[in-house]
Coordinates of C-alpha atoms and ligand atoms in Angstrom, one line a residue:
X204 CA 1.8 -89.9 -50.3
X205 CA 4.0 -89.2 -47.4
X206 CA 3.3 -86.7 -44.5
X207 CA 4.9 -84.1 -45.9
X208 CA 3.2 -84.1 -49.2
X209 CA -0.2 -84.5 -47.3
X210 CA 0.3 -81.3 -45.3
X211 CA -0.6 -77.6 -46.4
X212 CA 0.8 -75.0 -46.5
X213 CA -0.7 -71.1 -45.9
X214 CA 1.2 -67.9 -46.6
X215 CA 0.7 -64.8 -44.4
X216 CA 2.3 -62.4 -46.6
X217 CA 3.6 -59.4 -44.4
X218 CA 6.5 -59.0 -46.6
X219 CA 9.8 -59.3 -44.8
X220 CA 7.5 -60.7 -42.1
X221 CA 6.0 -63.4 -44.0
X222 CA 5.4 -66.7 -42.9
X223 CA 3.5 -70.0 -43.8
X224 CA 1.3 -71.9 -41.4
X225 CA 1.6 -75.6 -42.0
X226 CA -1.4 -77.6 -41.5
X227 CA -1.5 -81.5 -41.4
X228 CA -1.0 -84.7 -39.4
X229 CA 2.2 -85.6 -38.0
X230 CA 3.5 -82.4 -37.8
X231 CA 5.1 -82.9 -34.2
X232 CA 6.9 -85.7 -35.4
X233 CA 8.7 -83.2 -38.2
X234 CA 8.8 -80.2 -36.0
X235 CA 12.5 -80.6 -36.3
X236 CA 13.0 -80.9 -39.6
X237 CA 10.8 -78.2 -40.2
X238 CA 11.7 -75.3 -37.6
X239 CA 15.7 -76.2 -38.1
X240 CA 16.2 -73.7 -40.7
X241 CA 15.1 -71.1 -38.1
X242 CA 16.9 -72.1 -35.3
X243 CA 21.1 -71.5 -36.1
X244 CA 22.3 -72.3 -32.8
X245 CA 20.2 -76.1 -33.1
X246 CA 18.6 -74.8 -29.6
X247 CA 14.8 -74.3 -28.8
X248 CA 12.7 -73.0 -26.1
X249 CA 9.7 -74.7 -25.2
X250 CA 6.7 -72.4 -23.9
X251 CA 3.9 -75.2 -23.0
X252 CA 0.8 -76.0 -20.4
X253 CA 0.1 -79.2 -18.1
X254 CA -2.2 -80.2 -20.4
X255 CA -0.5 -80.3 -23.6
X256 CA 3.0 -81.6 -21.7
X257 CA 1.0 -84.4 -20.7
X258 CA -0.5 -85.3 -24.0
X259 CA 1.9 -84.1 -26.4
X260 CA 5.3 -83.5 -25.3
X261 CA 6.9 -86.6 -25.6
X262 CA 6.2 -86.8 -29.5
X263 CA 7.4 -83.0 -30.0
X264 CA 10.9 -84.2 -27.8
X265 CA 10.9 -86.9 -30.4
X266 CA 10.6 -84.6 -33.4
X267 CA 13.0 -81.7 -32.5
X268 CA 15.9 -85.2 -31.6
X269 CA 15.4 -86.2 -34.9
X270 CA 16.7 -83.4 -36.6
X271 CA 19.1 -82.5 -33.9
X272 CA 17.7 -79.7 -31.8
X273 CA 18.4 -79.6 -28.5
X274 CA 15.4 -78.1 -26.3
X275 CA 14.7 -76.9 -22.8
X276 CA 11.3 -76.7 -21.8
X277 CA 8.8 -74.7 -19.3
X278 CA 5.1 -76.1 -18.1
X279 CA 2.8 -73.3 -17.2
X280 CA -0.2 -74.2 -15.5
X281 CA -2.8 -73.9 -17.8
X282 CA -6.1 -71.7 -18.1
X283 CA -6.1 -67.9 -18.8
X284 CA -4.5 -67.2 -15.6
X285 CA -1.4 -67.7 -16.5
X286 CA -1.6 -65.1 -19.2
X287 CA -0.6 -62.4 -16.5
X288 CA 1.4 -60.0 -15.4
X289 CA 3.2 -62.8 -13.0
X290 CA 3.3 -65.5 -16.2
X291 CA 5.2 -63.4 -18.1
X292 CA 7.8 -62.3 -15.4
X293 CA 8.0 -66.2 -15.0
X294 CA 8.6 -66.7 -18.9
X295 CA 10.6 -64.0 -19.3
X296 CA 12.8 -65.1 -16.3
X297 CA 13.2 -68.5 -17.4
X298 CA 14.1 -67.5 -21.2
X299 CA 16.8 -65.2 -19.4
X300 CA 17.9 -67.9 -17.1
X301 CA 18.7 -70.4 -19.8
X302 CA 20.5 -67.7 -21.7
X303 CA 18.1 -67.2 -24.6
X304 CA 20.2 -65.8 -27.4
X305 CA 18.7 -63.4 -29.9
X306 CA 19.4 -66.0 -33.0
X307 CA 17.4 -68.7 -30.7
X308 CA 13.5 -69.8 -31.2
X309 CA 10.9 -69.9 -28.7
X310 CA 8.1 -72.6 -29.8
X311 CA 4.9 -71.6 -28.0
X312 CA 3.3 -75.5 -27.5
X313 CA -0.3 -75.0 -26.4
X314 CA -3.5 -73.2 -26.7
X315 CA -4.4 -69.1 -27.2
X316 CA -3.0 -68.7 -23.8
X317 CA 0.5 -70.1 -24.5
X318 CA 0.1 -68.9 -27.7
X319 CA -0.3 -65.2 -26.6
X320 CA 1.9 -65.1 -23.4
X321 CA 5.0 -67.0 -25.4
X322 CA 5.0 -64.5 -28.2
X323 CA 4.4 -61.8 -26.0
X324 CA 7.2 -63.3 -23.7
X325 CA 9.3 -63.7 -27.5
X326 CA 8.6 -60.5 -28.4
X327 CA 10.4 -58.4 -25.1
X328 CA 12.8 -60.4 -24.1
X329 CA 16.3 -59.3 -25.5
X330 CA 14.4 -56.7 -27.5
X331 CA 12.8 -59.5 -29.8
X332 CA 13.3 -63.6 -30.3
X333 CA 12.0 -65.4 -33.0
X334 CA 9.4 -67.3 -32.0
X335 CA 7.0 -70.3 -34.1
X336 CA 4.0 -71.6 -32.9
X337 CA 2.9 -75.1 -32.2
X338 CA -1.1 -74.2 -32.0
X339 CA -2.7 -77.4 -29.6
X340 CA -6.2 -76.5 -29.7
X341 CA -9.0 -75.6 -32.4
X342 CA -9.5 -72.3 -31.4
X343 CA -5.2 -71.2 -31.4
X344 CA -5.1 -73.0 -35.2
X345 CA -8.1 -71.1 -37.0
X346 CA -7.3 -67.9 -35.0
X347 CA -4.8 -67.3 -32.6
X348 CA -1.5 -68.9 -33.6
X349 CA -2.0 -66.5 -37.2
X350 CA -1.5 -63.0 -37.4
X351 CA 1.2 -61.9 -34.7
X352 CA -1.3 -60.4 -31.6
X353 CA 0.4 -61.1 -28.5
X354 CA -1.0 -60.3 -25.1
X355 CA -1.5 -60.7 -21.2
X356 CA -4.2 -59.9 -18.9
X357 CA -4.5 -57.1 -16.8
X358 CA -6.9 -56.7 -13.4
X359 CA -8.7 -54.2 -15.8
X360 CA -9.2 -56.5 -18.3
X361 CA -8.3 -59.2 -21.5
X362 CA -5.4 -58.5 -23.4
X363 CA -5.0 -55.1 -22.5
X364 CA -1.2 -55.6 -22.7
X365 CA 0.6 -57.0 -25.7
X366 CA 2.8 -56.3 -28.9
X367 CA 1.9 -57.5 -32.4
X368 CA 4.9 -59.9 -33.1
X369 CA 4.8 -62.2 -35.8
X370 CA 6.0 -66.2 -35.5
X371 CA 8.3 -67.6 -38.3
X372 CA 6.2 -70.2 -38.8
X373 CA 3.0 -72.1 -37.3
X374 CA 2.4 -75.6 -37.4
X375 CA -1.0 -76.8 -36.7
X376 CA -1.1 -80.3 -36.2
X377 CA -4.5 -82.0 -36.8
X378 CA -3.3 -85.1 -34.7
X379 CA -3.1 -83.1 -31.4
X380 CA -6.9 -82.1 -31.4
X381 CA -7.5 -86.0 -30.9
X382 CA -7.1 -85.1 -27.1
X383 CA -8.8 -82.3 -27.0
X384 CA -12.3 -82.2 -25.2
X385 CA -15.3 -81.6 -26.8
X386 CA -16.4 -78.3 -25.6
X387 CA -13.1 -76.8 -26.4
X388 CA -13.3 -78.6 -29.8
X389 CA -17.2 -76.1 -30.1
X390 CA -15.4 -73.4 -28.7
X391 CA -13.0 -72.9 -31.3
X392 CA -15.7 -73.7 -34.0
X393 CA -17.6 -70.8 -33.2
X394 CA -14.3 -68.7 -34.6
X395 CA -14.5 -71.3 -37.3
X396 CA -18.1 -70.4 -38.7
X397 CA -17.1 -66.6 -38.1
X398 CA -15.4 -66.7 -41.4
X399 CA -18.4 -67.8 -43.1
X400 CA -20.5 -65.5 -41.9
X401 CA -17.7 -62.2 -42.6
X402 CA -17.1 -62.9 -45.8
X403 CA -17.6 -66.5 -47.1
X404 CA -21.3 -67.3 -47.4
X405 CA -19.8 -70.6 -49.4
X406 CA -18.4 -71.6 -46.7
X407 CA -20.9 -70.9 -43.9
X408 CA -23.6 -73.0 -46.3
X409 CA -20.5 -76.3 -46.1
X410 CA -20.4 -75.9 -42.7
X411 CA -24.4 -76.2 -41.9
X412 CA -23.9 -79.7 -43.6
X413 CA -20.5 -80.5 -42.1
X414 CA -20.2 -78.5 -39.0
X415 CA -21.0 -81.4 -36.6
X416 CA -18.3 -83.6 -38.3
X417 CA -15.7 -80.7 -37.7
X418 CA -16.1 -81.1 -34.1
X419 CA -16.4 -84.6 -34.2
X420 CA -12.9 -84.5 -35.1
X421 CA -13.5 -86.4 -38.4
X422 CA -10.1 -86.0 -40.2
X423 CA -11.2 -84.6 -43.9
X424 CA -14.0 -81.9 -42.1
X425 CA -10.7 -81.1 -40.1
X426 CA -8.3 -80.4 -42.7
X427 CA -10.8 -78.2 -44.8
X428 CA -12.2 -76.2 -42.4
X429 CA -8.7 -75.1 -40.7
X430 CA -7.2 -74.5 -43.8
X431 CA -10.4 -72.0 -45.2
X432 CA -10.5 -70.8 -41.8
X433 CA -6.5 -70.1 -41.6
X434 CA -6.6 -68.9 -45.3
X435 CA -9.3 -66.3 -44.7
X436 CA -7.7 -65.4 -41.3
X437 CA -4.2 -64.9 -43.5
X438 CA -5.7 -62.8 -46.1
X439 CA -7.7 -60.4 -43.4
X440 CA -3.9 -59.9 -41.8
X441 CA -2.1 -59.3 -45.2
X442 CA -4.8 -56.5 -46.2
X443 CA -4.4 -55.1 -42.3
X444 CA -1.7 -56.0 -39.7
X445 CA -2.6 -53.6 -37.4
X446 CA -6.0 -53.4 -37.4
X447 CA -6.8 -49.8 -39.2
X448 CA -9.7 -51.5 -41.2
X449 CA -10.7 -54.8 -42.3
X450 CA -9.2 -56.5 -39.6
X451 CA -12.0 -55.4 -36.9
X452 CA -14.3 -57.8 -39.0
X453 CA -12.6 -60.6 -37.2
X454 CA -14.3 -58.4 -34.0
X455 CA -17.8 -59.9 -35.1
X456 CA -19.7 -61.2 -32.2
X457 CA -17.2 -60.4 -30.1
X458 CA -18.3 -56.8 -28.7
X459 CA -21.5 -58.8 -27.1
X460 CA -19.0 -62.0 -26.6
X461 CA -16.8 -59.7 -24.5
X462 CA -19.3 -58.4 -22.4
X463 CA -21.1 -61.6 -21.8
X464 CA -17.6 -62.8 -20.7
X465 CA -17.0 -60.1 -18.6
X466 CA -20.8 -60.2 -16.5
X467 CA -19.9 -64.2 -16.3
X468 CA -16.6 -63.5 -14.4
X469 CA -13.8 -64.9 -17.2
X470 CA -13.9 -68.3 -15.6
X471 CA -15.2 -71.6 -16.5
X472 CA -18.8 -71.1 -16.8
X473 CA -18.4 -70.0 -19.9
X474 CA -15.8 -70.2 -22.4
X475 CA -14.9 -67.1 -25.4
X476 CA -15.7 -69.8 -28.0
X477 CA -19.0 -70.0 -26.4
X478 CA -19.5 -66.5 -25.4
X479 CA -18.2 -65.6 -29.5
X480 CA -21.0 -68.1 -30.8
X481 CA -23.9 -66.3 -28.3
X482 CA -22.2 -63.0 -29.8
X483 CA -22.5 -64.3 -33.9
X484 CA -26.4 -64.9 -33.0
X485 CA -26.7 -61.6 -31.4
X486 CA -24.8 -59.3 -33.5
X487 CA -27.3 -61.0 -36.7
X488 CA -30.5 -60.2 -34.8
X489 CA -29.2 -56.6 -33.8
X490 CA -28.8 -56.4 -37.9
X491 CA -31.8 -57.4 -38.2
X492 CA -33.2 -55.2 -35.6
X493 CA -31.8 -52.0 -37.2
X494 CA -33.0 -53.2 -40.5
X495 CA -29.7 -53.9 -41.9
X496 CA -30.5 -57.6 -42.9
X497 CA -33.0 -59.5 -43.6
X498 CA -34.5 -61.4 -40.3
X499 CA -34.6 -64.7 -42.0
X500 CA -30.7 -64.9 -42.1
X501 CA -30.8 -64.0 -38.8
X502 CA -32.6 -67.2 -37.8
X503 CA -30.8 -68.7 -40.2
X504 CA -27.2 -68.1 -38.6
X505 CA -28.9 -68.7 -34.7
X506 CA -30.4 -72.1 -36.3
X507 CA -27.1 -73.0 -37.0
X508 CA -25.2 -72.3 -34.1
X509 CA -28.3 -74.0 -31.9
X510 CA -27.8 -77.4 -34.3
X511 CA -24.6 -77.7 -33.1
X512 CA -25.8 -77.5 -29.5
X513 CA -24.5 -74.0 -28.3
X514 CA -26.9 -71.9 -25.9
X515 CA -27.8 -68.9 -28.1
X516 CA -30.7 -68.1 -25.3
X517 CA -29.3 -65.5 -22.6
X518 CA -31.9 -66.5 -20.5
X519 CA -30.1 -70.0 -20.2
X520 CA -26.4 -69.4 -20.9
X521 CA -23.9 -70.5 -18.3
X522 CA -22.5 -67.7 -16.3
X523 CA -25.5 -65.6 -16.0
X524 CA -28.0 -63.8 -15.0
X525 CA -27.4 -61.6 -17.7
X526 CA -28.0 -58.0 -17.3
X527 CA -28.9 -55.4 -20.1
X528 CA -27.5 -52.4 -18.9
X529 CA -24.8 -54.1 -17.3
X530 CA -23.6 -55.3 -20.5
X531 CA -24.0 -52.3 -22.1
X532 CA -21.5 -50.5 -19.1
X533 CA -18.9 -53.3 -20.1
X534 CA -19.4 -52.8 -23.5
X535 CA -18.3 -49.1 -23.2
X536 CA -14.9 -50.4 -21.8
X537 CA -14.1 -52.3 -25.1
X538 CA -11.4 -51.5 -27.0
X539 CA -13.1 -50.8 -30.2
X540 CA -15.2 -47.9 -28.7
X541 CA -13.8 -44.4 -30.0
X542 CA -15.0 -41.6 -27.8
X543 CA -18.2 -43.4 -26.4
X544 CA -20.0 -44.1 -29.9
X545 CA -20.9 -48.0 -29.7
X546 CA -18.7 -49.7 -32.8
X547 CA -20.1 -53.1 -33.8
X548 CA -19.6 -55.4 -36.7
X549 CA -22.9 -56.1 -38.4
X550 CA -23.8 -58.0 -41.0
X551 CA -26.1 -57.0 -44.3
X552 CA -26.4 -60.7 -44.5
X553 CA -24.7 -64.2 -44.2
X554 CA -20.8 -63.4 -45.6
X555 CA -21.6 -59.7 -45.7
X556 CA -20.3 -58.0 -42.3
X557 CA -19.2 -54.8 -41.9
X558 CA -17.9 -52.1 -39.6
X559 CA -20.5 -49.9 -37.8
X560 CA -19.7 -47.2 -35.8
X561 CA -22.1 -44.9 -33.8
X562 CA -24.4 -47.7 -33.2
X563 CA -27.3 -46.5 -30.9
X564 CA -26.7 -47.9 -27.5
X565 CA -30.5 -47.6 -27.3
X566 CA -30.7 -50.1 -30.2
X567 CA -28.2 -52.5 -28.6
X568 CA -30.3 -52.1 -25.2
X569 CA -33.3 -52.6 -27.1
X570 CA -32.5 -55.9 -28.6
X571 CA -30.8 -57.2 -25.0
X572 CA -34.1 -56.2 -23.2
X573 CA -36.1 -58.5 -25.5
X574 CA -33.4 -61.2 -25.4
X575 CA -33.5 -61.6 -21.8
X576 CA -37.2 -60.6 -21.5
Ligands
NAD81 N1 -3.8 -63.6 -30.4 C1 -5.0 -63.7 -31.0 O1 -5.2 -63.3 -32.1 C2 -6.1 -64.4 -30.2 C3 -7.3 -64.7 -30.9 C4 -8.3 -65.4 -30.2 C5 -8.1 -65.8 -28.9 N2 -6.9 -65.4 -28.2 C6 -6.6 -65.8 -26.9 O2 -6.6 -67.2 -26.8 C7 -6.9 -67.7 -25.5 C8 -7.8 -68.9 -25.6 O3 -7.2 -69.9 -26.3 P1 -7.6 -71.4 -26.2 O4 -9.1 -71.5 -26.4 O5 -6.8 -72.2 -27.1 O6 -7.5 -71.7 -24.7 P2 -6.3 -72.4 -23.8 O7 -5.0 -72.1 -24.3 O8 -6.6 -72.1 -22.4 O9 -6.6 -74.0 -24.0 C9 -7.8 -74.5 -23.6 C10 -7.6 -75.7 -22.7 O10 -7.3 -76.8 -23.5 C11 -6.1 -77.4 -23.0 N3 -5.4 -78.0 -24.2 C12 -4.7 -77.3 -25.1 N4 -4.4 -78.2 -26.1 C13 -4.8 -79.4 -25.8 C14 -4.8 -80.6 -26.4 N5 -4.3 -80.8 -27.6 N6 -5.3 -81.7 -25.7 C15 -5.9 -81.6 -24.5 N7 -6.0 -80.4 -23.9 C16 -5.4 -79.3 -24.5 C17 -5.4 -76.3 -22.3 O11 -4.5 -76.8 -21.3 C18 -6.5 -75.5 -21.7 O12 -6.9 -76.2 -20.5 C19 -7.5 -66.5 -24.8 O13 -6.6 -66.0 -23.9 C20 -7.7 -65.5 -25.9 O14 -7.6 -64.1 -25.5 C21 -5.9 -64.8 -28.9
ZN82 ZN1 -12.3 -64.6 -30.4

């Protein structure tokens, strides 16, 4: 079977907006033949981090000369700081400077944060160019390189500026995760379970079995769980761009994820993927804790997530001390909270979330209190 036949395709129907993410081995190798179609003037603009150059560039060089596109290329230094007011100046500068045209491509060749700051970038500049992404790490192929949010940091806080702007195409490459380390690898596995445990208890129960062999990298894990995970993501997007309804339910864990992040500083200590799977444990037991769901799935979803080895104990979780009514002041900020009523995404069991809004913040103190006690 050659490459091609071996890879996957997912549609993202937006109507005229529509676009398939690719998923397989050897995609870099094909970029060319694959993103040609898109690119009429043969010319592409590379958007890519230290990291990735390092590892990767070479072989996506190789694919883009073999189908005879010419590309310029920019390396960001990489980590969220770059996805700034100053990183997008510099983008946006650079695009200009090499006389991006508005028939070109921009290929966004990294991570969430290349991922979000070239699309952004693609989006403004000359009023909109076509962009494609080139997703490099777990967490950008099961959820950020799908479903067009684009975005940079402010002083005030994540993403707080940004355009939804839909690539042309995506192409996740299995091949490139072989470099990736580990704890990113978990990090963008907690995303990966969050599908199971929104709406695809099937899937939730495969990965208790084959979660560890995911993140192990073991090839066939690989393939299925980005594809469900890019397939649910697709279908959430297709139902609701914009983010009017179902698409909030990608939000769960993330209200407590958010806030953990934000008491922990946004730096190293700890990562979203890390904060997200603290946030799936928590936003379970405050289900519970309202009566919403039965306890025992609660365990069973923190069970999980401690098997493969993330901190679901606030008391011990990187970045802290932890602070209950600290979290609860950050928690206020989020963007999800409609005139200070609490919205959460809860869960009436594994694969059953929902959107809650008006949750008690005495509830959600309640259950931190006795979390950190
Ligand atoms: N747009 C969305 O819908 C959406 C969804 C979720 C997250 N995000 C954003 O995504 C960002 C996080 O993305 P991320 O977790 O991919 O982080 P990242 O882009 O910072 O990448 C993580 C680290 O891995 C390195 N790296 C990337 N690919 C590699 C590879 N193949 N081999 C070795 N190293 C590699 C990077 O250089 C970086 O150091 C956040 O800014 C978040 O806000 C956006
Ligand atoms: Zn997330």
């Amino acid at each position: 079977m050659s490459l091609l036949e071996d890879a996957q395709a997912v549609r993202v129907d937006l109507g005229a907006r529509s676009y398939n993410v690719v998923i397989g081995s050897g995609l870099l190798a094909e970029a060319g033949r694959r993103i040609a179609p898109l690119a009429p003037r043969k010319r592409v603009f590379i958007v890519t981090d230290v990291n990735v150059a390092e590892n990767h560039l070479d072989a996506l060089h190789g694919g883009l000369d073999a189908a005879g596109l010419s590309s310029v290329t920019t390396v960001l230094p990489p980590g969220e700081q770059t996805k700034s007011f100053a990183g997008l100046q510099n983008v946006c500068e650079w695009l200009i400077d090499q006389r991006v045209e508005r028939r070109d491509l921009v290929v966004a060749f990294g991570g969430g944060v290349i991922g979000d700051l070239a699309g952004f970038s693609a989006g403004i500049v000359k009023r909109g160019v076509d962009f494609v992404q080139i997703p490099t790490t777990l967490l950008s192929q099961v959820d950020s390189s799908v479903g067009g949010k684009t975005a940079i940091d402010t002083s005030a806080g994540k993403n707080l500026v940004g355009l939804f702007y839909q690539p042309r195409l995506v192409l996740a490459d299995l091949d490139v995760l072989g470099t990736l380390p580990v704890r990113e690898m978990m990090a963008g596995y907690a995303e990966t379970v969050k599908y199971g445990l929104i709406d695809m208890a099937d899937f939730f129960a495969w990965c208790e079995g084959a979660g560890a062999r995911v993140v192990a990298g073991d090839r066939a894990a690989l393939a299925k769980a980005v594809r469900v995970a890019v397939e649910a993501k697709a279908r959430i997007v297709a139902s609701d761009e914009r983010e009017g309804g179902a698409r909030a339910l990608l939000n769960l864990g993330h209200t407590f994820a958010h806030a953990l992040e934000t008491s922990a500083g946004h730096g190293a200590a700890l990562l979203h993927g890390e904060a997200v799977a603290v946030g799936l444990a928590l936003a379970f037991a405050l289900s519970a804790r309202m009566g919403l769901c039965d306890p025992a799935e609660a365990a069973r979803v923190r069970r999980h997530l401690e098997a493969m080895g993330y901190v679901t104990d606030l008391r011990k979780l990187p970045g802290g001390p932890y602070n209950a009514e600290a979290m609860l002041s950050h928690m206020a900020q989020d963007k999800k909270t409609e005139s200070g009523a609490l919205t959460f995404i809860l869960a009436r069991g594994v694969g059953a979330a929902f959107v809650q809004k008006g949750v008690d913040p005495g509830a959600v103190r309640a259950l931190l209190e006795a979390e950190l006690a």
